[in-house]
Amino acid sequence: MRVVILAIVAGLGIVLGSLMPPVTHAVRTAVSAVPLPLLAQLGAPAGDPAELETGHGGDKDAHGQDTHGAEAKHAGDDGHGSGEAEAPEGVILMAPERIEAARIDVAPVDEGTLVRRLSVPGTIIPDPDRVARIPAKVIGTVVELNKRLGAPVAKGEVVAILESREVAEAKSEYLAAQVNFDLQKTLFEREQSLFQKNISAEQQFLRARTAFTEAQLRLDLTRQKLSALGVGENEVAGLSKANIQGLQRYEIRAPLAGRIVERKVDLGAPVGGEGQEKELYVVADLATVWIELSVSTGDLPQIRDGQSVTITTGTDAHQGSPGRIIFISPILNPDTRTARVIAAIDNKDLTWRPGSYVTAQITTEEQPVSLRIPRTALQTVEGEQVVFVRTAQGFEKREVVLGKGDDEAVEVVFGLDPGETIAVGNSFVLKAELGKAEAEHAH
């Protein structure tokens, strides 16, 4: 009988509690009016009468904890409940898939260097030490052009061939001097042998020695003449009185390795004479180029030889090409009141073309700091500078105190520890998520 009465009371409380809150309140009042001893006699457990209404009063675990309350608290935490767990203030719950989809980049906090730079406009020019003009040292006619415009050349490579009467005459003089030298050498050696045996007179020996010395001098002079005309030692050594064909042939070789950047003659053109072209090609080695900068007098005290330079274009398409200052002119331009400053940069991939306008970022100061973060990691929330620290569940807002800074990064004085991972890219997405969460808390 007691069990039946208790079941009726509990069932009535549950039904009325779910359908009619006012009636539930009345039932609660009526039940609370029943003396506790009477409820105990009926078999009801002691405690809050509201527990009778919910039907959870007797469901406790071995430690006395309310198991139904714990289940209700975590109803939505397993991904199958009716809602998501509510995040604490300043915390953004975000799964790794959402972080990747939002393209939020993260990086650990570490020490670094703050760099102050001076921005100066400049122009790319060739390195004068790596530009060569290939001249026609003799009067002649172009019979071969072996290189096209833009073609690469090696040092000493034959780039053109002329036919020159001047060269033919010089080679002929050398051959004649070579023949005379061989003859006078033979006569001198013969007279010397006879003189040593007291067979020949001393006067004959002296005449033979003088003739031999003159022949040797003449041979040396003709060889130097060929060298001055640009005839190489190998070509001179290959000359022979037995082969006098092609003495007018004159080879022109590249003085340095590079690329043909200009061709000034055509096939069959006369060169070297009065009113004629004196150069055939211009070769440039653009593996290293110069940047000519104009620095104002106000910025000039910050410039020093050897300072590092970063070259960029107007569109930042080729950012990060390093270089160094190699020259600072002691003379100012009287028209612009600026000083000419030269920086050299590597250009092996031929990215930088002479004549291009660029911007040079000159490093004027470098200062190491204990904690350095990029400016892209900073967001302003309620007037405070904050960063978002990566956690196991997502991100946590963290207020920071900043110190010195440059154009790209700042020093963190307080708020972060070395090794912590923070959002450094697209952190504005986290700021927006934080704003949404705070708006929900407000309601």
GROMACS .gro file of C-alpha atoms in nm:
model
  443
    1MET     CA    1   0.000   0.000   0.000
    2ARG     CA    2   0.284   0.239   0.088
    3VAL     CA    3   0.457   0.168  -0.238
    4VAL     CA    4   0.140   0.240  -0.435
    5ILE     CA    5   0.085   0.575  -0.261
    6LEU     CA    6   0.448   0.679  -0.316
    7ALA     CA    7   0.432   0.587  -0.686
    8ILE     CA    8   0.109   0.785  -0.733
    9VAL     CA    9   0.256   1.095  -0.566
   10ALA     CA   10   0.583   1.079  -0.762
   11GLY     CA   11   0.411   1.013  -1.096
   12LEU     CA   12   0.167   1.297  -1.042
   13GLY     CA   13   0.455   1.534  -0.965
   14ILE     CA   14   0.649   1.436  -1.279
   15VAL     CA   15   0.351   1.469  -1.516
   16LEU     CA   16   0.229   1.795  -1.376
   17GLY     CA   17   0.586   1.933  -1.359
   18SER     CA   18   0.635   1.882  -1.733
   19LEU     CA   19   0.295   2.008  -1.843
   20MET     CA   20   0.172   2.263  -1.595
   21PRO     CA   21   0.434   2.451  -1.391
   22PRO     CA   22   0.170   2.626  -1.169
   23VAL     CA   23   0.017   2.293  -1.074
   24THR     CA   24   0.364   2.155  -1.008
   25HIS     CA   25   0.421   2.434  -0.761
   26ALA     CA   26   0.096   2.343  -0.587
   27VAL     CA   27   0.195   1.979  -0.568
   28ARG     CA   28   0.531   2.078  -0.426
   29THR     CA   29   0.354   2.286  -0.163
   30ALA     CA   30   0.119   2.004  -0.074
   31VAL     CA   31   0.395   1.747  -0.047
   32SER     CA   32   0.605   1.981   0.164
   33ALA     CA   33   0.312   2.012   0.404
   34VAL     CA   34   0.317   1.636   0.479
   35PRO     CA   35   0.518   1.575   0.795
   36LEU     CA   36   0.848   1.407   0.741
   37PRO     CA   37   0.774   1.124   0.988
   38LEU     CA   38   0.464   1.037   0.787
   39LEU     CA   39   0.663   1.033   0.463
   40ALA     CA   40   0.917   0.812   0.634
   41GLN     CA   41   0.642   0.574   0.738
   42LEU     CA   42   0.523   0.566   0.377
   43GLY     CA   43   0.875   0.471   0.267
   44ALA     CA   44   0.976   0.807   0.112
   45PRO     CA   45   1.344   0.906   0.150
   46ALA     CA   46   1.432   1.205   0.362
   47GLY     CA   47   1.549   1.513   0.183
   48ASP     CA   48   1.428   1.803  -0.028
   49PRO     CA   49   1.070   1.749  -0.141
   50ALA     CA   50   1.169   1.885  -0.480
   51GLU     CA   51   1.356   1.563  -0.532
   52LEU     CA   52   1.032   1.381  -0.518
   53GLU     CA   53   0.911   1.604  -0.802
   54THR     CA   54   1.201   1.528  -1.029
   55GLY     CA   55   1.233   1.165  -0.935
   56HIS     CA   56   1.607   1.196  -0.891
   57GLY     CA   57   1.631   1.198  -0.519
   58GLY     CA   58   1.739   0.837  -0.477
   59ASP     CA   59   1.980   0.804  -0.775
   60LYS     CA   60   2.326   0.848  -0.631
   61ASP     CA   61   2.647   0.666  -0.700
   62ALA     CA   62   2.874   0.484  -0.457
   63HIS     CA   63   3.023   0.814  -0.338
   64GLY     CA   64   2.690   0.984  -0.280
   65GLN     CA   65   2.706   1.191  -0.600
   66ASP     CA   66   2.396   1.270  -0.804
   67THR     CA   67   2.444   1.066  -1.121
   68HIS     CA   68   2.145   1.217  -1.298
   69GLY     CA   69   2.276   1.568  -1.238
   70ALA     CA   70   2.611   1.477  -1.389
   71GLU     CA   71   2.441   1.328  -1.692
   72ALA     CA   72   2.236   1.642  -1.743
   73LYS     CA   73   2.544   1.859  -1.711
   74HIS     CA   74   2.731   1.667  -1.979
   75ALA     CA   75   2.439   1.596  -2.207
   76GLY     CA   76   2.585   1.794  -2.494
   77ASP     CA   77   2.955   1.718  -2.445
   78ASP     CA   78   2.967   1.390  -2.638
   79GLY     CA   79   2.871   1.543  -2.970
   80HIS     CA   80   2.526   1.379  -2.964
   81GLY     CA   81   2.350   1.615  -2.723
   82SER     CA   82   2.122   1.900  -2.811
   83GLY     CA   83   2.390   2.177  -2.769
   84GLU     CA   84   2.761   2.262  -2.739
   85ALA     CA   85   2.949   2.316  -2.415
   86GLU     CA   86   2.967   2.678  -2.320
   87ALA     CA   87   3.325   2.818  -2.337
   88PRO     CA   88   3.466   3.028  -2.051
   89GLU     CA   89   3.516   3.396  -2.114
   90GLY     CA   90   3.818   3.468  -2.335
   91VAL     CA   91   3.838   3.110  -2.463
   92ILE     CA   92   3.755   3.013  -2.821
   93LEU     CA   93   3.665   2.648  -2.874
   94MET     CA   94   3.782   2.549  -3.220
   95ALA     CA   95   3.857   2.209  -3.367
   96PRO     CA   96   4.176   2.158  -3.573
   97GLU     CA   97   3.965   2.119  -3.887
   98ARG     CA   98   3.814   2.465  -3.840
   99ILE     CA   99   4.156   2.615  -3.769
  100GLU     CA  100   4.292   2.471  -4.091
  101ALA     CA  101   3.986   2.580  -4.290
  102ALA     CA  102   4.021   2.938  -4.159
  103ARG     CA  103   4.391   2.934  -4.256
  104ILE     CA  104   4.501   3.046  -3.912
  105ASP     CA  105   4.879   3.016  -3.899
  106VAL     CA  106   5.049   2.949  -3.566
  107ALA     CA  107   5.410   2.977  -3.455
  108PRO     CA  108   5.601   2.946  -3.127
  109VAL     CA  109   5.711   3.256  -2.939
  110ASP     CA  110   6.088   3.293  -2.932
  111GLU     CA  111   6.371   3.542  -2.909
  112GLY     CA  112   6.461   3.748  -3.213
  113THR     CA  113   6.604   4.070  -3.349
  114LEU     CA  114   6.428   4.397  -3.413
  115VAL     CA  115   6.553   4.570  -3.727
  116ARG     CA  116   6.510   4.936  -3.814
  117ARG     CA  117   6.532   5.017  -4.184
  118LEU     CA  118   6.556   5.324  -4.401
  119SER     CA  119   6.365   5.316  -4.731
  120VAL     CA  120   6.548   5.474  -5.027
  121PRO     CA  121   6.461   5.469  -5.402
  122GLY     CA  122   6.720   5.339  -5.643
  123THR     CA  123   6.801   5.221  -5.996
  124ILE     CA  124   6.961   4.896  -6.110
  125ILE     CA  125   7.281   4.948  -6.310
  126PRO     CA  126   7.545   4.700  -6.437
  127ASP     CA  127   7.862   4.649  -6.239
  128PRO     CA  128   8.121   4.846  -6.443
  129ASP     CA  129   8.388   4.589  -6.355
  130ARG     CA  130   8.178   4.321  -6.525
  131VAL     CA  131   8.110   4.500  -6.854
  132ALA     CA  132   8.346   4.467  -7.152
  133ARG     CA  133   8.342   4.619  -7.498
  134ILE     CA  134   8.499   4.397  -7.762
  135PRO     CA  135   8.696   4.624  -7.995
  136ALA     CA  136   8.827   4.580  -8.346
  137LYS     CA  137   9.195   4.655  -8.280
  138VAL     CA  138   9.286   4.641  -8.648
  139ILE     CA  139   9.145   4.772  -8.972
  140GLY     CA  140   8.957   4.497  -9.149
  141THR     CA  141   8.629   4.345  -9.266
  142VAL     CA  142   8.391   4.128  -9.062
  143VAL     CA  143   8.372   3.781  -9.219
  144GLU     CA  144   8.222   3.583  -8.926
  145LEU     CA  145   7.996   3.672  -8.633
  146ASN     CA  146   7.972   3.372  -8.403
  147LYS     CA  147   7.739   3.511  -8.136
  148ARG     CA  148   7.385   3.638  -8.147
  149LEU     CA  149   7.241   3.905  -7.922
  150GLY     CA  150   7.180   3.761  -7.576
  151ALA     CA  151   7.399   3.455  -7.629
  152PRO     CA  152   7.627   3.344  -7.343
  153VAL     CA  153   8.002   3.359  -7.396
  154ALA     CA  154   8.302   3.218  -7.211
  155LYS     CA  155   8.621   3.406  -7.142
  156GLY     CA  156   8.862   3.366  -7.436
  157GLU     CA  157   8.595   3.230  -7.672
  158VAL     CA  158   8.617   3.340  -8.038
  159VAL     CA  159   8.317   3.567  -8.103
  160ALA     CA  160   8.409   3.707  -8.448
  161ILE     CA  161   8.666   3.681  -8.730
  162LEU     CA  162   8.802   3.964  -8.944
  163GLU     CA  163   9.012   3.973  -9.256
  164SER     CA  164   9.286   4.235  -9.213
  165ARG     CA  165   9.579   4.336  -9.431
  166GLU     CA  166   9.738   4.492  -9.126
  167VAL     CA  167   9.738   4.156  -8.947
  168ALA     CA  168   9.871   3.978  -9.257
  169GLU     CA  169  10.166   4.218  -9.275
  170ALA     CA  170  10.241   4.175  -8.906
  171LYS     CA  171  10.237   3.798  -8.937
  172SER     CA  172  10.461   3.816  -9.245
  173GLU     CA  173  10.712   4.029  -9.055
  174TYR     CA  174  10.712   3.778  -8.775
  175LEU     CA  175  10.773   3.485  -9.011
  176ALA     CA  176  11.060   3.671  -9.182
  177ALA     CA  177  11.210   3.757  -8.845
  178GLN     CA  178  11.179   3.392  -8.739
  179VAL     CA  179  11.363   3.273  -9.051
  180ASN     CA  180  11.640   3.531  -9.010
  181PHE     CA  181  11.675   3.443  -8.642
  182ASP     CA  182  11.717   3.073  -8.718
  183LEU     CA  183  11.983   3.155  -8.980
  184GLN     CA  184  12.180   3.396  -8.759
  185LYS     CA  185  12.164   3.150  -8.471
  186THR     CA  186  12.320   2.878  -8.686
  187LEU     CA  187  12.596   3.111  -8.811
  188PHE     CA  188  12.670   3.235  -8.460
  189GLU     CA  189  12.700   2.885  -8.319
  190ARG     CA  190  12.937   2.788  -8.607
  191GLU     CA  191  13.161   3.094  -8.565
  192GLN     CA  192  13.167   3.043  -8.190
  193SER     CA  193  13.288   2.686  -8.233
  194LEU     CA  194  13.561   2.792  -8.480
  195PHE     CA  195  13.670   3.080  -8.259
  196GLN     CA  196  13.704   2.853  -7.957
  197LYS     CA  197  13.930   2.622  -8.169
  198ASN     CA  198  14.138   2.924  -8.283
  199ILE     CA  199  14.039   2.856  -8.641
  200SER     CA  200  13.830   3.170  -8.701
  201ALA     CA  201  13.932   3.528  -8.632
  202GLU     CA  202  13.778   3.715  -8.342
  203GLN     CA  203  13.638   3.982  -8.574
  204GLN     CA  204  13.427   3.729  -8.762
  205PHE     CA  205  13.300   3.585  -8.434
  206LEU     CA  206  13.197   3.931  -8.311
  207ARG     CA  207  13.012   4.009  -8.636
  208ALA     CA  208  12.823   3.678  -8.613
  209ARG     CA  209  12.728   3.746  -8.250
  210THR     CA  210  12.602   4.095  -8.334
  211ALA     CA  211  12.391   3.971  -8.624
  212PHE     CA  212  12.242   3.699  -8.402
  213THR     CA  213  12.154   3.953  -8.130
  214GLU     CA  214  11.984   4.182  -8.384
  215ALA     CA  215  11.785   3.891  -8.527
  216GLN     CA  216  11.668   3.792  -8.180
  217LEU     CA  217  11.564   4.150  -8.103
  218ARG     CA  218  11.372   4.180  -8.429
  219LEU     CA  219  11.189   3.852  -8.360
  220ASP     CA  220  11.086   3.974  -8.015
  221LEU     CA  221  10.958   4.303  -8.158
  222THR     CA  222  10.743   4.134  -8.422
  223ARG     CA  223  10.602   3.899  -8.160
  224GLN     CA  224  10.507   4.194  -7.938
  225LYS     CA  225  10.343   4.366  -8.233
  226LEU     CA  226  10.120   4.063  -8.290
  227SER     CA  227  10.038   4.055  -7.920
  228ALA     CA  228   9.940   4.423  -7.929
  229LEU     CA  229   9.705   4.348  -8.218
  230GLY     CA  230   9.540   4.079  -8.010
  231VAL     CA  231   9.691   3.772  -8.174
  232GLY     CA  232   9.719   3.508  -7.903
  233GLU     CA  233  10.032   3.316  -7.809
  234ASN     CA  234   9.886   2.990  -7.934
  235GLU     CA  235   9.813   3.141  -8.273
  236VAL     CA  236  10.163   3.291  -8.292
  237ALA     CA  237  10.316   2.956  -8.203
  238GLY     CA  238  10.114   2.795  -8.480
  239LEU     CA  239  10.254   3.025  -8.750
  240SER     CA  240  10.492   2.850  -8.986
  241LYS     CA  241  10.673   2.947  -9.301
  242ALA     CA  242  10.547   2.621  -9.446
  243ASN     CA  243  10.187   2.740  -9.410
  244ILE     CA  244  10.136   3.099  -9.511
  245GLN     CA  245   9.768   3.063  -9.607
  246GLY     CA  246   9.518   3.269  -9.411
  247LEU     CA  247   9.762   3.519  -9.268
  248GLN     CA  248   9.492   3.786  -9.299
  249ARG     CA  249   9.258   3.592  -9.068
  250TYR     CA  250   9.213   3.766  -8.734
  251GLU     CA  251   9.025   3.608  -8.441
  252ILE     CA  252   8.845   3.828  -8.186
  253ARG     CA  253   8.797   3.674  -7.841
  254ALA     CA  254   8.576   3.764  -7.545
  255PRO     CA  255   8.773   3.925  -7.259
  256LEU     CA  256   8.531   3.796  -6.993
  257ALA     CA  257   8.243   3.553  -6.946
  258GLY     CA  258   7.890   3.686  -6.969
  259ARG     CA  259   7.616   3.752  -7.220
  260ILE     CA  260   7.610   3.951  -7.541
  261VAL     CA  261   7.401   4.256  -7.454
  262GLU     CA  262   7.480   4.461  -7.766
  263ARG     CA  263   7.597   4.390  -8.123
  264LYS     CA  264   7.722   4.688  -8.318
  265VAL     CA  265   7.821   4.550  -8.661
  266ASP     CA  266   7.681   4.331  -8.935
  267LEU     CA  267   7.848   4.069  -9.147
  268GLY     CA  268   8.077   4.222  -9.411
  269ALA     CA  269   8.100   4.561  -9.235
  270PRO     CA  270   8.438   4.741  -9.243
  271VAL     CA  271   8.571   4.820  -8.897
  272GLY     CA  272   8.863   4.996  -8.732
  273GLY     CA  273   8.916   5.265  -8.992
  274GLU     CA  274   8.840   5.635  -8.979
  275GLY     CA  275   8.464   5.689  -8.951
  276GLN     CA  276   8.407   5.315  -8.907
  277GLU     CA  277   8.280   5.120  -8.608
  278LYS     CA  278   8.549   5.049  -8.349
  279GLU     CA  279   8.353   4.792  -8.146
  280LEU     CA  280   8.182   4.466  -8.239
  281TYR     CA  281   8.008   4.351  -7.922
  282VAL     CA  282   7.932   4.453  -7.563
  283VAL     CA  283   7.952   4.169  -7.310
  284ALA     CA  284   7.809   4.199  -6.959
  285ASP     CA  285   7.827   3.965  -6.663
  286LEU     CA  286   7.501   4.036  -6.477
  287ALA     CA  287   7.557   3.778  -6.204
  288THR     CA  288   7.621   4.080  -5.982
  289VAL     CA  289   7.458   4.421  -6.033
  290TRP     CA  290   7.468   4.756  -5.859
  291ILE     CA  291   7.189   4.968  -5.714
  292GLU     CA  292   7.246   5.339  -5.742
  293LEU     CA  293   7.074   5.516  -5.449
  294SER     CA  294   7.014   5.883  -5.378
  295VAL     CA  295   7.029   5.949  -5.004
  296SER     CA  296   6.927   6.282  -4.856
  297THR     CA  297   7.162   6.476  -4.629
  298GLY     CA  298   6.930   6.413  -4.332
  299ASP     CA  299   6.954   6.034  -4.370
  300LEU     CA  300   7.320   6.026  -4.470
  301PRO     CA  301   7.456   5.997  -4.111
  302GLN     CA  302   7.276   5.660  -4.079
  303ILE     CA  303   7.454   5.513  -4.383
  304ARG     CA  304   7.781   5.322  -4.349
  305ASP     CA  305   7.995   5.100  -4.570
  306GLY     CA  306   7.901   4.734  -4.540
  307GLN     CA  307   7.543   4.790  -4.423
  308SER     CA  308   7.298   4.523  -4.537
  309VAL     CA  309   7.032   4.616  -4.791
  310THR     CA  310   6.712   4.444  -4.901
  311ILE     CA  311   6.589   4.522  -5.253
  312THR     CA  312   6.220   4.524  -5.345
  313THR     CA  313   6.014   4.636  -5.642
  314GLY     CA  314   5.704   4.851  -5.626
  315THR     CA  315   5.485   4.539  -5.630
  316ASP     CA  316   5.705   4.343  -5.385
  317ALA     CA  317   5.727   4.065  -5.644
  318HIS     CA  318   6.094   3.998  -5.571
  319GLN     CA  319   6.122   4.079  -5.203
  320GLY     CA  320   6.421   3.969  -5.004
  321SER     CA  321   6.720   4.002  -5.242
  322PRO     CA  322   7.009   4.086  -5.008
  323GLY     CA  323   7.296   4.322  -5.080
  324ARG     CA  324   7.557   4.543  -4.916
  325ILE     CA  325   7.661   4.905  -4.948
  326ILE     CA  326   8.003   4.933  -5.113
  327PHE     CA  327   8.038   5.305  -5.184
  328ILE     CA  328   7.921   5.635  -5.032
  329SER     CA  329   8.010   5.941  -5.236
  330PRO     CA  330   8.176   6.221  -5.038
  331ILE     CA  331   8.033   6.474  -5.286
  332LEU     CA  332   7.670   6.587  -5.291
  333ASN     CA  333   7.469   6.640  -5.606
  334PRO     CA  334   7.440   7.021  -5.638
  335ASP     CA  335   7.092   6.999  -5.791
  336THR     CA  336   6.923   6.747  -5.559
  337ARG     CA  337   7.143   6.787  -5.250
  338THR     CA  338   7.167   6.409  -5.222
  339ALA     CA  339   7.464   6.174  -5.200
  340ARG     CA  340   7.526   5.889  -5.443
  341VAL     CA  341   7.533   5.554  -5.264
  342ILE     CA  342   7.609   5.222  -5.437
  343ALA     CA  343   7.501   4.878  -5.315
  344ALA     CA  344   7.593   4.546  -5.478
  345ILE     CA  345   7.351   4.251  -5.492
  346ASP     CA  346   7.367   3.897  -5.623
  347ASN     CA  347   7.179   3.841  -5.950
  348LYS     CA  348   7.265   3.488  -6.063
  349ASP     CA  349   6.903   3.419  -6.161
  350LEU     CA  350   6.893   3.747  -6.363
  351THR     CA  351   6.594   3.872  -6.164
  352TRP     CA  352   6.715   4.231  -6.161
  353ARG     CA  353   6.750   4.405  -6.496
  354PRO     CA  354   6.961   4.719  -6.538
  355GLY     CA  355   6.739   5.024  -6.568
  356SER     CA  356   6.472   4.894  -6.328
  357TYR     CA  357   6.348   5.118  -6.048
  358VAL     CA  358   6.362   4.956  -5.703
  359THR     CA  359   6.332   5.039  -5.335
  360ALA     CA  360   6.620   4.966  -5.102
  361GLN     CA  361   6.554   4.889  -4.735
  362ILE     CA  362   6.879   4.982  -4.561
  363THR     CA  363   6.929   4.825  -4.219
  364THR     CA  364   7.029   5.106  -3.982
  365GLU     CA  365   6.993   4.929  -3.643
  366GLU     CA  366   6.963   4.573  -3.511
  367GLN     CA  367   6.857   4.503  -3.151
  368PRO     CA  368   6.808   4.153  -3.000
  369VAL     CA  369   6.503   4.096  -2.775
  370SER     CA  370   6.396   3.807  -2.551
  371LEU     CA  371   6.047   3.766  -2.701
  372ARG     CA  372   5.961   3.877  -3.054
  373ILE     CA  373   5.624   3.834  -3.228
  374PRO     CA  374   5.505   3.953  -3.570
  375ARG     CA  375   5.263   4.244  -3.580
  376THR     CA  376   5.013   4.022  -3.762
  377ALA     CA  377   4.963   3.833  -3.435
  378LEU     CA  378   4.833   4.143  -3.251
  379GLN     CA  379   4.466   4.240  -3.222
  380THR     CA  380   4.299   4.519  -3.027
  381VAL     CA  381   4.013   4.409  -2.799
  382GLU     CA  382   3.843   4.670  -2.578
  383GLY     CA  383   4.142   4.898  -2.615
  384GLU     CA  384   4.394   4.632  -2.508
  385GLN     CA  385   4.662   4.462  -2.718
  386VAL     CA  386   4.597   4.088  -2.719
  387VAL     CA  387   4.725   3.772  -2.884
  388PHE     CA  388   4.557   3.434  -2.915
  389VAL     CA  389   4.745   3.145  -2.751
  390ARG     CA  390   4.690   2.796  -2.892
  391THR     CA  391   4.537   2.550  -2.645
  392ALA     CA  392   4.422   2.190  -2.665
  393GLN     CA  393   4.060   2.302  -2.726
  394GLY     CA  394   4.132   2.602  -2.949
  395PHE     CA  395   4.265   2.946  -2.851
  396GLU     CA  396   4.279   3.165  -2.545
  397LYS     CA  397   4.284   3.545  -2.545
  398ARG     CA  398   4.594   3.683  -2.372
  399GLU     CA  399   4.664   4.049  -2.298
  400VAL     CA  400   5.027   4.147  -2.357
  401VAL     CA  401   5.252   4.440  -2.271
  402LEU     CA  402   5.465   4.553  -2.564
  403GLY     CA  403   5.808   4.710  -2.579
  404LYS     CA  404   6.017   4.820  -2.876
  405GLY     CA  405   5.917   4.741  -3.232
  406ASP     CA  406   6.001   4.771  -3.599
  407ASP     CA  407   5.795   4.760  -3.916
  408GLU     CA  408   5.734   4.385  -3.896
  409ALA     CA  409   5.758   4.275  -3.533
  410VAL     CA  410   5.736   4.391  -3.170
  411GLU     CA  411   5.892   4.296  -2.838
  412VAL     CA  412   5.667   4.136  -2.573
  413VAL     CA  413   5.757   4.253  -2.222
  414PHE     CA  414   5.482   4.072  -2.029
  415GLY     CA  415   5.204   3.826  -2.102
  416LEU     CA  416   5.377   3.543  -2.287
  417ASP     CA  417   5.633   3.277  -2.208
  418PRO     CA  418   5.899   3.140  -2.445
  419GLY     CA  419   5.778   2.839  -2.639
  420GLU     CA  420   5.407   2.920  -2.625
  421THR     CA  421   5.232   2.888  -2.960
  422ILE     CA  422   5.023   3.181  -3.084
  423ALA     CA  423   4.821   3.268  -3.393
  424VAL     CA  424   5.036   3.474  -3.631
  425GLY     CA  425   4.820   3.472  -3.945
  426ASN     CA  426   4.449   3.551  -3.991
  427SER     CA  427   4.417   3.623  -3.619
  428PHE     CA  428   4.130   3.862  -3.701
  429VAL     CA  429   3.915   3.551  -3.747
  430LEU     CA  430   3.969   3.468  -3.382
  431LYS     CA  431   3.883   3.824  -3.283
  432ALA     CA  432   3.553   3.791  -3.467
  433GLU     CA  433   3.481   3.457  -3.298
  434LEU     CA  434   3.558   3.611  -2.961
  435GLY     CA  435   3.314   3.895  -3.030
  436LYS     CA  436   3.039   3.650  -3.116
  437ALA     CA  437   3.100   3.451  -2.797
  438GLU     CA  438   3.089   3.763  -2.580
  439ALA     CA  439   2.766   3.874  -2.746
  440GLU     CA  440   2.609   3.537  -2.662
  441HIS     CA  441   2.725   3.570  -2.299
  442ALA     CA  442   2.559   3.913  -2.281
  443HIS     CA  443   2.222   3.757  -2.370
   0.00000   0.00000   0.00000
